[in-house]
Coordinates of C-alpha atoms in Angstrom, one line a residue:
X1 CA 0.7 -84.6 82.3
X2 CA -0.9 -81.6 82.1
X3 CA -4.7 -81.8 81.9
X4 CA -4.8 -81.4 78.0
X5 CA -2.6 -84.7 77.6
X6 CA 0.8 -83.2 77.3
X7 CA 3.5 -84.4 79.1
X8 CA 4.6 -80.9 80.9
X9 CA 8.3 -81.4 82.1
X10 CA 9.2 -81.5 85.3
X11 CA 10.4 -78.4 87.0
X12 CA 13.0 -80.3 89.3
X13 CA 14.4 -81.9 86.4
X14 CA 17.9 -80.1 85.5
X15 CA 18.6 -82.6 82.5
X16 CA 16.5 -81.2 79.9
X17 CA 15.3 -77.8 78.5
X18 CA 11.8 -77.0 77.6
X19 CA 10.0 -74.9 74.4
X20 CA 7.0 -74.0 73.0
X21 CA 7.2 -73.8 69.2
X22 CA 4.4 -72.3 67.2
X23 CA 4.4 -71.5 63.6
X24 CA 2.3 -70.6 60.6
X25 CA 3.1 -70.9 56.7
X26 CA 1.5 -71.9 53.5
X27 CA 0.2 -75.4 53.4
X28 CA 2.3 -77.9 51.8
X29 CA 3.5 -81.8 52.4
X30 CA 6.5 -82.2 54.7
X31 CA 6.1 -79.6 57.1
X32 CA 5.1 -82.0 60.4
X33 CA 7.7 -84.5 59.3
X34 CA 10.9 -81.5 58.7
X35 CA 9.8 -80.1 62.4
X36 CA 9.8 -83.6 63.8
X37 CA 13.1 -84.6 62.1
X38 CA 15.0 -81.7 63.0
X39 CA 14.0 -81.9 66.8
X40 CA 15.0 -85.7 66.5
X41 CA 18.5 -84.6 65.4
X42 CA 19.2 -82.5 68.1
X43 CA 17.6 -84.8 70.8
X44 CA 14.4 -83.4 71.1
X45 CA 11.5 -85.3 72.8
X46 CA 8.4 -83.4 71.4
X47 CA 5.7 -83.8 74.7
X48 CA 2.9 -82.5 72.7
X49 CA 1.6 -81.4 69.3
X50 CA -1.4 -79.9 67.6
X51 CA -2.4 -78.6 64.4
X52 CA -4.7 -76.9 62.2
X53 CA -5.1 -76.6 58.2
X54 CA -7.5 -73.8 57.6
X55 CA -8.8 -74.6 54.1
X56 CA -10.1 -71.4 53.0
X57 CA -6.6 -69.5 53.2
X58 CA -4.3 -72.6 52.9
X59 CA -2.6 -72.1 56.1
X60 CA -1.2 -74.6 58.4
X61 CA -1.0 -73.4 62.0
X62 CA 1.3 -75.8 64.6
X63 CA 2.1 -75.9 68.3
X64 CA 4.9 -78.0 69.6
X65 CA 5.9 -78.4 73.3
X66 CA 9.6 -80.3 73.1
X67 CA 12.8 -80.8 75.4
X68 CA 16.3 -81.1 74.9
X69 CA 18.9 -82.3 76.7
X70 CA 20.4 -79.6 78.9
X71 CA 24.1 -80.2 78.1
X72 CA 23.0 -80.3 74.1
X73 CA 22.2 -77.8 71.9
X74 CA 22.1 -74.3 72.8
X75 CA 19.0 -71.9 72.7
X76 CA 21.1 -70.2 69.7
X77 CA 21.7 -73.5 67.9
X78 CA 17.6 -74.3 68.1
X79 CA 17.3 -70.7 66.5
X80 CA 19.5 -71.4 63.6
X81 CA 18.0 -75.0 62.4
X82 CA 14.4 -73.9 62.7
X83 CA 15.0 -70.9 60.7
X84 CA 16.5 -73.2 57.7
X85 CA 13.6 -75.0 58.2
X86 CA 11.4 -71.7 58.2
X87 CA 13.1 -70.5 55.1
X88 CA 12.4 -73.6 53.1
X89 CA 8.6 -73.5 54.0
X90 CA 7.6 -69.6 54.4
X91 CA 7.0 -69.7 57.9
X92 CA 6.1 -67.2 61.0
X93 CA 7.6 -68.9 63.9
X94 CA 8.4 -68.1 67.5
X95 CA 10.1 -70.1 70.0
X96 CA 9.8 -69.6 73.9
X97 CA 11.1 -71.4 76.6
X98 CA 8.8 -73.0 78.9
X99 CA 7.8 -72.8 81.6
X100 CA 9.0 -68.9 82.2
X101 CA 6.5 -66.7 83.2
X102 CA 5.2 -64.0 81.0
X103 CA 6.1 -60.7 82.4
X104 CA 3.0 -58.7 82.2
X105 CA 1.7 -55.1 82.6
X106 CA -1.6 -55.2 84.3
X107 CA -3.7 -51.8 83.2
X108 CA -6.8 -51.0 85.3
X109 CA -9.6 -48.1 86.2
X110 CA -12.3 -48.1 89.0
X111 CA -13.6 -51.7 88.5
X112 CA -11.0 -53.9 89.8
X113 CA -12.7 -57.6 89.7
X114 CA -10.5 -58.5 86.7
X115 CA -7.4 -56.9 88.5
X116 CA -8.3 -58.9 91.5
X117 CA -8.8 -62.4 90.1
X118 CA -5.8 -62.2 87.8
X119 CA -3.6 -61.5 91.2
X120 CA -5.6 -64.6 93.0
X121 CA -4.8 -67.0 90.0
X122 CA -1.1 -65.7 90.1
X123 CA -0.6 -66.0 93.4
X124 CA -2.0 -70.1 93.3
X125 CA 0.3 -70.7 90.5
X126 CA -2.4 -70.9 87.7
X127 CA -1.5 -68.5 85.7
X128 CA 2.1 -68.5 84.7
X129 CA 2.4 -64.5 84.6
X130 CA 5.0 -62.0 86.2
X131 CA 3.2 -59.0 87.2
X132 CA 6.0 -56.3 86.6
X133 CA 3.4 -53.2 86.8
X134 CA 0.3 -52.2 87.7
X135 CA -1.1 -49.0 85.7
X136 CA -4.3 -47.1 86.5
X137 CA -6.0 -44.1 86.1
X138 CA -7.1 -43.7 89.7
X139 CA -5.1 -43.3 92.7
X140 CA -3.6 -46.1 94.6
X141 CA -6.5 -45.9 97.9
X142 CA -9.1 -46.8 95.0
X143 CA -7.4 -50.2 95.3
X144 CA -6.8 -50.0 99.5
X145 CA -8.2 -53.0 100.2
X146 CA -6.1 -55.1 97.4
X147 CA -2.8 -56.7 98.5
X148 CA -0.9 -56.2 95.7
X149 CA 2.0 -58.2 97.2
X150 CA 5.1 -55.1 96.3
X151 CA 3.9 -55.0 92.6
X152 CA 4.8 -51.8 91.5
X153 CA 1.8 -49.2 91.0
X154 CA 1.7 -46.2 88.7
X155 CA -1.2 -43.7 88.8
X156 CA -1.2 -41.9 85.5
X157 CA -4.5 -40.0 85.5
X158 CA -5.3 -38.8 82.0
X159 CA -7.2 -36.2 80.2
X160 CA -7.8 -35.1 76.7
X161 CA -5.1 -32.7 77.2
X162 CA -2.5 -35.2 79.1
X163 CA -3.1 -38.7 76.9
X164 CA -0.1 -38.4 74.9
X165 CA 2.0 -37.9 77.6
X166 CA 0.3 -40.3 79.5
X167 CA 0.7 -43.3 76.8
X168 CA 4.2 -42.1 76.5
X169 CA 4.8 -43.1 80.4
X170 CA 2.8 -46.3 79.8
X171 CA 5.7 -47.2 77.0
X172 CA 8.3 -46.1 79.1
X173 CA 7.0 -48.5 82.0
X174 CA 6.6 -51.6 79.3
X175 CA 9.6 -50.8 77.8
X176 CA 11.5 -51.0 81.4
X177 CA 9.8 -53.5 82.7
X178 CA 10.4 -55.7 79.4
X179 CA 6.8 -56.5 79.8
X180 CA 5.9 -59.3 77.3
X181 CA 2.2 -58.7 77.6
X182 CA -0.2 -55.5 78.7
X183 CA -3.6 -56.5 80.1
X184 CA -6.3 -54.2 80.1
X185 CA -8.3 -55.3 82.8
X186 CA -11.3 -53.4 82.8
X187 CA -9.1 -50.1 81.9
X188 CA -11.8 -47.8 80.7
X189 CA -9.6 -45.6 78.5
X190 CA -9.0 -45.7 74.6
X191 CA -5.5 -46.1 73.8
X192 CA -4.3 -44.3 70.6
X193 CA -4.1 -45.9 67.4
X194 CA -0.2 -45.4 67.7
X195 CA -0.5 -47.2 71.2
X196 CA -2.5 -50.0 69.6
X197 CA -0.2 -50.9 66.6
X198 CA 3.0 -50.6 69.2
X199 CA 1.3 -53.1 71.5
X200 CA 0.0 -55.5 68.3
X201 CA -0.1 -58.8 69.4
X202 CA 0.8 -58.1 73.0
X203 CA -2.5 -56.6 74.3
X204 CA -5.4 -58.3 75.5
X205 CA -8.7 -56.4 76.2
X206 CA -11.8 -57.7 78.1
X207 CA -14.9 -56.4 76.6
X208 CA -18.5 -56.5 78.7
X209 CA -20.3 -57.6 75.9
X210 CA -20.6 -61.2 73.4
X211 CA -19.1 -59.1 70.5
X212 CA -20.9 -58.1 68.6
X213 CA -23.1 -56.7 71.0
X214 CA -24.6 -53.5 72.5
X215 CA -22.0 -50.5 72.3
X216 CA -21.5 -47.8 74.5
X217 CA -22.7 -46.5 77.7
X218 CA -24.6 -49.0 80.3
X219 CA -24.3 -52.0 77.9
X220 CA -26.3 -54.1 80.4
X221 CA -29.2 -51.7 81.0
X222 CA -29.2 -52.0 77.0
X223 CA -29.3 -55.6 77.2
X224 CA -32.0 -55.5 79.9
X225 CA -34.5 -53.2 77.8
X226 CA -33.9 -55.8 74.9
X227 CA -35.1 -58.8 76.9
X228 CA -32.0 -60.5 75.7
X229 CA -31.5 -64.3 77.2
X230 CA -27.6 -64.4 77.2
X231 CA -25.0 -62.2 78.1
X232 CA -21.2 -62.6 77.5
X233 CA -18.0 -61.2 77.5
X234 CA -15.3 -61.0 75.1
X235 CA -11.4 -61.3 75.0
X236 CA -9.6 -59.5 72.2
X237 CA -6.6 -58.3 71.2
X238 CA -6.3 -54.6 71.0
X239 CA -6.1 -52.8 67.6
X240 CA -6.3 -49.3 66.6
X241 CA -10.3 -50.6 65.4
X242 CA -12.1 -50.0 68.3
X243 CA -13.7 -53.3 69.8
X244 CA -12.8 -55.1 66.3
X245 CA -9.7 -56.9 67.5
X246 CA -8.8 -60.7 66.6
X247 CA -10.9 -62.4 69.4
X248 CA -9.2 -64.9 71.7
X249 CA -12.1 -66.1 74.1
X250 CA -15.8 -65.2 74.8
X251 CA -18.5 -67.0 77.1
X252 CA -22.0 -66.5 77.5
X253 CA -24.4 -66.6 80.4
X254 CA -28.3 -67.5 80.0
X255 CA -30.4 -65.1 82.2
X256 CA -34.4 -65.1 82.6
X257 CA -36.9 -62.2 82.8
X258 CA -36.3 -62.3 86.5
X259 CA -32.9 -60.9 86.5
X260 CA -32.8 -57.3 87.4
X261 CA -29.6 -55.1 85.6
X262 CA -28.0 -55.5 89.1
X263 CA -28.0 -59.4 88.2
X264 CA -26.7 -58.5 84.8
X265 CA -24.0 -56.7 86.1
X266 CA -22.9 -59.2 88.6
X267 CA -23.5 -62.2 86.7
X268 CA -21.8 -60.5 84.0
X269 CA -18.8 -59.6 86.3
X270 CA -18.1 -63.4 86.6
X271 CA -18.0 -63.9 82.8
X272 CA -15.4 -61.2 82.4
X273 CA -12.9 -62.4 85.1
X274 CA -13.0 -66.2 83.7
X275 CA -12.9 -64.8 80.0
X276 CA -10.1 -62.9 81.0
X277 CA -8.2 -65.3 82.9
X278 CA -8.5 -67.9 80.4
X279 CA -7.6 -65.6 77.5
X280 CA -4.2 -64.9 79.3
X281 CA -3.2 -68.3 80.3
X282 CA -3.8 -69.2 76.7
X283 CA -1.1 -66.5 75.9
X284 CA 1.2 -67.2 78.3
X285 CA 0.9 -70.8 76.7
X286 CA 1.5 -69.9 73.4
X287 CA -1.7 -71.3 72.3
X288 CA -2.6 -68.4 70.2
X289 CA -1.5 -67.7 66.8
X290 CA -2.9 -64.8 65.0
X291 CA -4.7 -65.2 61.6
X292 CA -5.3 -61.7 60.2
X293 CA -8.5 -60.6 61.8
X294 CA -9.1 -63.7 63.9
X295 CA -6.9 -66.3 65.8
X296 CA -5.8 -69.8 65.5
X297 CA -6.6 -70.8 69.7
X298 CA -5.0 -74.2 70.7
X299 CA -7.3 -74.8 73.2
X300 CA -6.1 -77.2 76.3

């Protein structure tokens, strides 16, 4: 059983194959019954289910963890059966095999605390990611103190004149590695509108503020000058609207008049690490469903 009460499949048990289904559609009676009945007829065993009806838009959201006999229906048959339900209810849906790790590209600039944290959580098995590449706009020696454990490292410097060429190479790496997720782990470069649109729904950024908040340079110094009592961090999907993408996770920490700007930076880095790690975990566990300018997040 996982920490959220879901009965998670035994990885050593080859008798069943496990999946996570997420869906959204206009709300109407019969959705849960149709999903449950279909999975029952296919030999499915539902290990956990979460649902939410957004009353304002009348959109229904659901996440289902289930397994089927390994010698039963194949993935293609599942897709066909679920597609029939989707057509009946006008669903947007996604099916992912579990616990397959998410192929992930991590992008980083000079500040490496989020990169180090993600790699640590991956190594101890806390994050179900498979780091397939690290992309940085600083040379490898900048990160000489970090054990990258054989992960491919790509030094892609960027200037205003070379940004198009650099982004083309980023896109090549994402395609070549078959990455499912791109994480901007304090990557301090702005992606173009075209790149942001191409990565829509699969690129997570960590922002050093509790958005909306202090923008521009030296945000912690701005916060210090204003005498704030809380600082925070925000993980969100990247969109062409800078720092305005759908929010996945946020956290804050209380500070006092005795905290210096350096104290705020130190505490801010701690918040950034944990917020980004949670957002990545929610993504890999298929807990995040886009909802326009917002997200539905089925927390553990």
